[in-house]
Coordinates of C-alpha atoms in Angstrom, one line a residue:
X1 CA -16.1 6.0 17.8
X2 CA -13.8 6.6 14.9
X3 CA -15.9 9.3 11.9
X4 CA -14.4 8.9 8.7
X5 CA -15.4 11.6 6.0
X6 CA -14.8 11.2 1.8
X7 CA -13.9 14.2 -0.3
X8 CA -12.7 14.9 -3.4
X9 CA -15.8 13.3 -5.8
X10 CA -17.3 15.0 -8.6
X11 CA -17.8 14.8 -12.3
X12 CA -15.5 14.2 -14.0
X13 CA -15.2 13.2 -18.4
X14 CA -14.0 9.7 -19.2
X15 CA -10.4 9.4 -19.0
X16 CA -10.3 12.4 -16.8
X17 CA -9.1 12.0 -13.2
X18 CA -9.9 12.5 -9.6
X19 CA -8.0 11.8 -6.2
X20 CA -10.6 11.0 -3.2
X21 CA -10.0 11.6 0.1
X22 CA -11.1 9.7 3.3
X23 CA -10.1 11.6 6.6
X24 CA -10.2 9.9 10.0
X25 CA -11.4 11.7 13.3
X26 CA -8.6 9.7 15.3
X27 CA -6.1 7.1 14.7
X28 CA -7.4 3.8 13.3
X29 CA -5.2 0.3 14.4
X30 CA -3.1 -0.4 12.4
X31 CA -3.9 -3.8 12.2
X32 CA -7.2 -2.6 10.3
X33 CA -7.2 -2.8 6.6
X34 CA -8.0 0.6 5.4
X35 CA -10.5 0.3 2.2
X36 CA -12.2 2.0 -0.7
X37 CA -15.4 0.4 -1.7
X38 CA -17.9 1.4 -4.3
X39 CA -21.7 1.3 -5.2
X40 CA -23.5 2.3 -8.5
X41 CA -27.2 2.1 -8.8
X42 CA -29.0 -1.4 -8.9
X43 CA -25.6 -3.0 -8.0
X44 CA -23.4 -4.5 -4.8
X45 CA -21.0 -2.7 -3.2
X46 CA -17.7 -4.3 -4.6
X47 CA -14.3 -3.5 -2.7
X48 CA -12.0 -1.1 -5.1
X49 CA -9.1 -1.5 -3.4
X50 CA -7.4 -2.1 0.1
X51 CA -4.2 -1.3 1.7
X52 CA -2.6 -2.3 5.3
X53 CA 0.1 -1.2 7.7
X54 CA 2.4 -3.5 6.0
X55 CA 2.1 -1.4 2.4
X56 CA 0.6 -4.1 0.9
X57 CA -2.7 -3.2 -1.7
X58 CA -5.3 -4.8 -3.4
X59 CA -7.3 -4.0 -6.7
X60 CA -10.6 -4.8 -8.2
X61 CA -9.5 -6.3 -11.7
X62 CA -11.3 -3.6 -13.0
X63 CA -9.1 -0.6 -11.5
X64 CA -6.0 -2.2 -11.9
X65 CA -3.2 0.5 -13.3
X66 CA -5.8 3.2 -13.3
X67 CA -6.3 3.5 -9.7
X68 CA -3.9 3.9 -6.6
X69 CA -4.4 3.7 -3.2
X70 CA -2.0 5.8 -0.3
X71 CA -2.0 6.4 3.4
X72 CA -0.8 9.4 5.3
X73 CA -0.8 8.1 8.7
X74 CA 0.1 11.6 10.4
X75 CA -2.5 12.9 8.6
X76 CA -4.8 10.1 9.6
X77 CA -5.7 10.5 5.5
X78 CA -6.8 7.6 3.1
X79 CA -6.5 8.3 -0.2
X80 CA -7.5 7.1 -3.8
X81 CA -6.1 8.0 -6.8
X82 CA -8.5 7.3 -10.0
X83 CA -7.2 8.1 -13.8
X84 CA -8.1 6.9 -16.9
X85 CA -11.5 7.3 -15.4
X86 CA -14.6 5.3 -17.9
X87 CA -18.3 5.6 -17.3
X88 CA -18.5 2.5 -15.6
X89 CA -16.2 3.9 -12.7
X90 CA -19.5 5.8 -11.7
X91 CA -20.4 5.2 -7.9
X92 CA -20.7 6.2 -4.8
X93 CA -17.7 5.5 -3.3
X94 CA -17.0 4.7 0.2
X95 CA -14.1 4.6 2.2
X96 CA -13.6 2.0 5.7
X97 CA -11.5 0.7 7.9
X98 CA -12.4 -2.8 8.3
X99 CA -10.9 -6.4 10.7
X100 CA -8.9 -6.7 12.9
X101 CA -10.0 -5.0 15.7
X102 CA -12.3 -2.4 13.7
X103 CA -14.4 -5.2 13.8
X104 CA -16.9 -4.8 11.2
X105 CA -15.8 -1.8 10.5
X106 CA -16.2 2.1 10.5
X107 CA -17.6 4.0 7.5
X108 CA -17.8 6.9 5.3
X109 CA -21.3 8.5 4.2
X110 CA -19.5 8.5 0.8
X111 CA -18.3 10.5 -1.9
X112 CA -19.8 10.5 -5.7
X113 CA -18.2 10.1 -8.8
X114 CA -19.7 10.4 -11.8
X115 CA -18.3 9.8 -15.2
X116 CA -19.5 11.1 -18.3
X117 CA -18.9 10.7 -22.0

């Protein structure tokens, strides 16, 4: 069973900037898509952004040049970097390594972020 544990959340000011941190307790295939998903109150989880072995990354529209995602593979370490932060960006955020063979996936307990004016 692979544990996956967020750090780096907190409270940040709008346009301020956080990095999040998602560390693996083993190695994950790397035919997994490694992800950062979010979740404010009253709404969906949406995905935030992806990455896979191949390098390649997604972004929610609404990240997009504000947010980067990285992988340190000896480190068995996901990472998200958030700047430019806005209130909106407030969520808990969840990291997950999802298809392939993770299946349905392995999760975080999440990490919050919360933006203020």
């Amino acid at each position: 069973q692979v544990r996956l544990v967020e750090s780096g959340g907190g409270s940040v000011q709008a346009g301020g900037s956080l990095k999040l941190s998602c560390v693996s307790s083993r190695y994950i295939n790397s035919n997994c898509a490694r992800a950062w998903y979010r979740q404010a109150p009253g709404k969906e989880r949406e995905l935030v952004s992806s990455i896979l072995s191949s390098g390649t990354t997604t972004y929610a529209d609404s990240v997009k040049g504000r947010f980067a995602i990285s992988q340190d593979n000896a480190k068995n370490t996901l990472y998200l970097q958030m700047n430019s932060l806005k209130i909106e960006d407030t969520a808990l955020y969840y990291c997950a390594a999802v298809g392939g063979p993770c299946g349905g996936g392995y999760w975080g307990q999440g990490t919050q972020v919360t933006v203020s004016s």
